[in-house]
CSV table of C-alpha atoms in Angstrom, one decimal:
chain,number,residue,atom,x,y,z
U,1,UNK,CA,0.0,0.0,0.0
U,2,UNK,CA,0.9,3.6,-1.2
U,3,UNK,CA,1.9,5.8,1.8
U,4,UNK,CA,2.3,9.6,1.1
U,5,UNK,CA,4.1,11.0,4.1
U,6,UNK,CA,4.1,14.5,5.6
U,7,UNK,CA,5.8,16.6,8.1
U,8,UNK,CA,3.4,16.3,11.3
U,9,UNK,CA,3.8,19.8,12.5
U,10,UNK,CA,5.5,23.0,11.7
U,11,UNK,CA,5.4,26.5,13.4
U,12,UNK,CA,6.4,29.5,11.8
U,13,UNK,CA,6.7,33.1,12.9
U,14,UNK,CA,4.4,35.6,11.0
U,15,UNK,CA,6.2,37.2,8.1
U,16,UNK,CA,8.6,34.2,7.9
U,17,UNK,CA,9.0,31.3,5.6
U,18,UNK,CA,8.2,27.7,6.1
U,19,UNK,CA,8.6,24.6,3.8
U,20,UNK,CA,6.6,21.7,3.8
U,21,UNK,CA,7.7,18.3,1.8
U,22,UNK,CA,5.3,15.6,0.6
U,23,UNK,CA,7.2,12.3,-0.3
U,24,UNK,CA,6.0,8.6,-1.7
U,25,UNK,CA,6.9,5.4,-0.4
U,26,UNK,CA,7.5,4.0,-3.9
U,27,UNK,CA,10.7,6.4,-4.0
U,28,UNK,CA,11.1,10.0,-6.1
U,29,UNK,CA,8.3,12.4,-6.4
U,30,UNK,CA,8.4,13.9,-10.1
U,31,UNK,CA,6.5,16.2,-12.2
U,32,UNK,CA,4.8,13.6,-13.6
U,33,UNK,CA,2.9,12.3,-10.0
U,34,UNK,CA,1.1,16.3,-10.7
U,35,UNK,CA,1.6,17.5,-7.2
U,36,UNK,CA,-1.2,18.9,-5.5
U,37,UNK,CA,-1.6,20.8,-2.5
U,38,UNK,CA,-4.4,21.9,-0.9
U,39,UNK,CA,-5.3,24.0,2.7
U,40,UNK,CA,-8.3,23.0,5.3
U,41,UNK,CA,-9.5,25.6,8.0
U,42,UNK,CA,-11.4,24.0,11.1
U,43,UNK,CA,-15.0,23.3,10.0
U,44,UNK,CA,-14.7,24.3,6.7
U,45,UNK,CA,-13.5,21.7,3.2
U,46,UNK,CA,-10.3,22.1,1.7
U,47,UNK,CA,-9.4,24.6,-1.0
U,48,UNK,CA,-6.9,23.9,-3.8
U,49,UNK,CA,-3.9,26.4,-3.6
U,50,UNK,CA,-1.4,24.0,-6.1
U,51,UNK,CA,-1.8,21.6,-8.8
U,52,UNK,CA,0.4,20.2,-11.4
U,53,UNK,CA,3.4,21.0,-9.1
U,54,UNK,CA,3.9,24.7,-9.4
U,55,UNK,CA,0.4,26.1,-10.7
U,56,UNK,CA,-1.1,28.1,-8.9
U,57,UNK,CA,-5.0,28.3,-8.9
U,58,UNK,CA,-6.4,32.1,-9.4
U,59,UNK,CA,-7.5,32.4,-5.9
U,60,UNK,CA,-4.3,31.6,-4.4
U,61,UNK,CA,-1.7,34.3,-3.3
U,62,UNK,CA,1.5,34.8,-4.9
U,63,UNK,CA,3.5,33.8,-1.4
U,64,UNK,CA,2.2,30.4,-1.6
U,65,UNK,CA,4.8,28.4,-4.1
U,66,UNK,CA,5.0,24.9,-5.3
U,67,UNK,CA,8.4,22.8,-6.2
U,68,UNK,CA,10.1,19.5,-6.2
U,69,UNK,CA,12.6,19.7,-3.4
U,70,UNK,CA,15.0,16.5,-3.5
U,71,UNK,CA,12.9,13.6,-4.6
U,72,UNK,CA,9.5,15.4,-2.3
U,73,UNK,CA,7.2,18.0,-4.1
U,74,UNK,CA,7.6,21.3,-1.6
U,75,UNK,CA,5.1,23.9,-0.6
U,76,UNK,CA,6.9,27.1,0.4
U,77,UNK,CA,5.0,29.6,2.4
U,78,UNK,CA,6.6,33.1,2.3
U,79,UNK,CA,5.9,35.9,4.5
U,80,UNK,CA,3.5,33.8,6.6
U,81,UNK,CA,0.6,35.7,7.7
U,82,UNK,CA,-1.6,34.7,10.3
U,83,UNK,CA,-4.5,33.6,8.4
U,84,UNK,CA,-2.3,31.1,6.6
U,85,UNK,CA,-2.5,28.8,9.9
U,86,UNK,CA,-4.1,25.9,8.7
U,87,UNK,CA,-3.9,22.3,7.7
U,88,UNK,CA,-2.0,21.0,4.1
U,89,UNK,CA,-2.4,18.3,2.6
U,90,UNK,CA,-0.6,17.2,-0.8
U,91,UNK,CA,-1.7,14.8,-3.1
U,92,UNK,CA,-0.1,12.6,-5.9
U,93,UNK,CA,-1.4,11.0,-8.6
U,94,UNK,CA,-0.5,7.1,-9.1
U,95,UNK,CA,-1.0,6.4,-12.9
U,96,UNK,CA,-4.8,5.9,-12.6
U,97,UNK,CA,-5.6,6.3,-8.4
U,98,UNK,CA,-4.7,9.1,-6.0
U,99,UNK,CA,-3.2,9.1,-2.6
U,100,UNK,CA,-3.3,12.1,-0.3
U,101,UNK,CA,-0.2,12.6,2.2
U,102,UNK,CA,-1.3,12.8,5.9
U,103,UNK,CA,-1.2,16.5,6.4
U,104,UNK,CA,1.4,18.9,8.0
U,105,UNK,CA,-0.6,21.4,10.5
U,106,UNK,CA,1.4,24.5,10.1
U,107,UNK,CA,1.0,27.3,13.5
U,108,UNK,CA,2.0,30.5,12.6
U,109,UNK,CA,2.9,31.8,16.4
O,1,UNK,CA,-20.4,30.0,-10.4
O,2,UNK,CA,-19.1,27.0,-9.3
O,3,UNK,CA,-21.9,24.9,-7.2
O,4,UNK,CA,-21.4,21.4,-5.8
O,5,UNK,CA,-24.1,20.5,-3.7
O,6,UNK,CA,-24.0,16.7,-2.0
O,7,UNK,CA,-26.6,14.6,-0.9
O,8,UNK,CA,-28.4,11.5,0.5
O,9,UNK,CA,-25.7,11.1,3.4
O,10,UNK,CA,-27.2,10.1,6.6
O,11,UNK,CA,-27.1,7.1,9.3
O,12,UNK,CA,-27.2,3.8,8.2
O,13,UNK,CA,-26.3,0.1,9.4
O,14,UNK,CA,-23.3,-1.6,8.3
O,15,UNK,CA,-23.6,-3.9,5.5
O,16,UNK,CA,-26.0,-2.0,4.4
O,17,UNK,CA,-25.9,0.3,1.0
O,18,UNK,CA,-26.2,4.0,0.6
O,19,UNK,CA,-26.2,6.6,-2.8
O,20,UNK,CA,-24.4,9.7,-2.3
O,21,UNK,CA,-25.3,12.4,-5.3
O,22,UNK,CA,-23.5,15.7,-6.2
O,23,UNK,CA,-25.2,18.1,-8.1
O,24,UNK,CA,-23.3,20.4,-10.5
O,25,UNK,CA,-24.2,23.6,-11.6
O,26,UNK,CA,-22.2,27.1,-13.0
O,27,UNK,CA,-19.8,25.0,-15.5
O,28,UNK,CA,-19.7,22.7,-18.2
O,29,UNK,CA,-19.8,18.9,-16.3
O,30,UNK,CA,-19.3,17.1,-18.9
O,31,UNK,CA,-16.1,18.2,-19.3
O,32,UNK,CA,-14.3,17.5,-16.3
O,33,UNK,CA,-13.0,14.7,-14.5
O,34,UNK,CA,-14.9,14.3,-11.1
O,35,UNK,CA,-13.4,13.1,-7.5
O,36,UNK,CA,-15.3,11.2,-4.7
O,37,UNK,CA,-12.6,12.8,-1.1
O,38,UNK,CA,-13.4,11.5,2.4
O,39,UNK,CA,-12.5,12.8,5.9
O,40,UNK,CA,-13.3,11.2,8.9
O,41,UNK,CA,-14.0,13.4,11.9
O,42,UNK,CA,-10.7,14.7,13.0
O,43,UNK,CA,-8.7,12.8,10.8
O,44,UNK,CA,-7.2,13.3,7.1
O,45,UNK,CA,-8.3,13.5,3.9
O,46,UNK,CA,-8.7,10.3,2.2
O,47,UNK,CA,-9.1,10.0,-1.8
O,48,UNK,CA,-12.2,7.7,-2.9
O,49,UNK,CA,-12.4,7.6,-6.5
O,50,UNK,CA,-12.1,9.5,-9.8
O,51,UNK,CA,-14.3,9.2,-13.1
O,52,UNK,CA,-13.6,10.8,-16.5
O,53,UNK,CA,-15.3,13.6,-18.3
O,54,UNK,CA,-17.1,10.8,-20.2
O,55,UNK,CA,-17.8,8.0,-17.7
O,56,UNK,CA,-15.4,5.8,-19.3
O,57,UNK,CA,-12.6,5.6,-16.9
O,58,UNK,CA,-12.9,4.7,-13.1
O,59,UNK,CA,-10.5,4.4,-10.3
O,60,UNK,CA,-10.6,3.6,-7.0
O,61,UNK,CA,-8.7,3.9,-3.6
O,62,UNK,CA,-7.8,0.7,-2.2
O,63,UNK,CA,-10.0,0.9,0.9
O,64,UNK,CA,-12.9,0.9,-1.2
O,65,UNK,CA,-12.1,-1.0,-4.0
O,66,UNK,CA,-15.2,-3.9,-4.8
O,67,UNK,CA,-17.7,-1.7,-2.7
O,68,UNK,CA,-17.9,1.5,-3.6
O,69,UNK,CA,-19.1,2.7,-7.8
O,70,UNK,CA,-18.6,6.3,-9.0
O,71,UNK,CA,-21.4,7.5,-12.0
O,72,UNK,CA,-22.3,10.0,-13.5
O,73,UNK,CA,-25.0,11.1,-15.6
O,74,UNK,CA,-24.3,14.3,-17.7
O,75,UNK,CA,-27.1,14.9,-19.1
O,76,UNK,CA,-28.4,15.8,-15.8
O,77,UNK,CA,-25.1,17.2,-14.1
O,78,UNK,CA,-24.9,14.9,-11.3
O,79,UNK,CA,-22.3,12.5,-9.8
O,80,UNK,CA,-22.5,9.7,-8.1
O,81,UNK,CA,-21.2,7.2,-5.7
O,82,UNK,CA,-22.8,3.9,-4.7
O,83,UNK,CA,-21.7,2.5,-1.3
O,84,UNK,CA,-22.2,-0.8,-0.6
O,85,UNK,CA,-21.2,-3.5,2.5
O,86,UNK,CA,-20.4,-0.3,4.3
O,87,UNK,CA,-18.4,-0.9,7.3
O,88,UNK,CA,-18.5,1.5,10.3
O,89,UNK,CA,-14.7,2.9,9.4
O,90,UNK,CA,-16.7,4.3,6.2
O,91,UNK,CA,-18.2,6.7,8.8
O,92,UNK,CA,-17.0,10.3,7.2
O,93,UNK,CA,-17.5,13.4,5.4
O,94,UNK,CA,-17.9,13.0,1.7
O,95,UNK,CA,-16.6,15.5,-1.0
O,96,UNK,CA,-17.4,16.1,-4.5
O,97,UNK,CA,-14.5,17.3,-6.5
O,98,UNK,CA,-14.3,18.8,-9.3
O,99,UNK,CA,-11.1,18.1,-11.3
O,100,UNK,CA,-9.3,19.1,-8.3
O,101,UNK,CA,-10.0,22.7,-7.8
O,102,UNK,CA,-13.1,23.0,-7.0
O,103,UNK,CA,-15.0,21.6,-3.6
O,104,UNK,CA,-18.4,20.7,-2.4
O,105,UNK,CA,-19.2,21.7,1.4
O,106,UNK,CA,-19.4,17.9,2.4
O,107,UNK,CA,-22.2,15.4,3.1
O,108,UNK,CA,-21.7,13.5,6.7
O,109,UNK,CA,-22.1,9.2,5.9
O,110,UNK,CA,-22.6,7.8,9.4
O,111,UNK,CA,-22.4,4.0,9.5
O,112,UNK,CA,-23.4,2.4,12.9
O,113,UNK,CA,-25.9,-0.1,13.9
């Protein structure tokens, strides 16, 4: 079974810059597993912020940024602002089936 | 704009079946790819199943694979997903996704005798 791991936790002053990784137990994340990422607020369903990677979707701000960072695809969150504490889950795409990662919940403190 | 509404969630007994529907509106369906997500309560998001524009391709998550079917009907902008021998870890909220980017508010499945 496909297991898409995250980074539990993370805390990050406001204005700073965290990075979050999302990597596959069946070895490299590339391009072509189309990275996704996506942010969940308590009580409410996810929104899309990434897909294909690096894409961003209209509504998302410019200081959200996707990458592949050594073998994991990487959401970078710059200048961190308050509202951006939240729950992220990536998501890859296995030839046919998806699997999501388990979620990093980032505290901006 | 962009509506996804869910329905027919609700409590029922395990083993039992149950039809979830998502109704589409403010786009072109028939054109995009459709998800089934799941999250139970306070846990992570779980992918359940993808279907092509056209119905002709289906795939499933491993957890559900053999009881659960994803539809869809575009002539009347719905999707589907048919649950059946539902076990009590099936007990979630259910999303309908639209090609990825776009998100239903959720429908609450509670399996439990």
């Amino acid at each position: 079974q496909t297991v898409v791991t995250q980074e539990p936790s993370l805390t990050v002053s406001p204005g700073g810059t965290v990075t979050l990784t999302c990597a596959s137990s069946t070895g490299a994340v590339t391009s072509g597993y189309y990275p996704s990422w996506f942010q969940q607020k308590p009580g409410q369903p996810p929104t899309t912020l990434i897909y294909s990677t690096s894409h961003r979707q209209p509504w998302t701000p410019a200081r959200f940024s996707g990458s592949l960072l050594g073998g994991k695809a990487a959401l970078t969150l710059s200048n961190v602002q308050p509202e951006d504490e939240a729950e992220y889950y990536c998501l890859l795409y296995y030839n046919g089936p998806y699997v999501f990662g388990t979620g990093t919940k980032v505290t901006v403190l | 704009q962009v509506q996804l509404v869910e329905s027919g969630g609700g409590v029922v007994q395990p083993g039992r079946s149950l039809r979830l529907s998502c109704a589409a509106s403010g786009f072109t369906f028939s054109t995009y790819a459709m998800h089934w997500v799941r999250q139970a309560p306070g846990k992570g998001l779980e992918w359940v199943a993808i279907i092509s524009s056209d119905g002709s391709k289906k795939y499933y998550g491993d957890s559900v694979k053999g009881r659960f079917t994803i539809s869809r009907d575009n002539s009347g902008n719905t999707l589907f997903l048919q649950m059946d021998s539902l076990r009590v870890e099936d007990t979630t909220v259910y999303y309908c996704v639209r090609d990825l980017d776009f998100w239903g508010q959720g429908m609450l499945v509670t399996v439990s005798s």
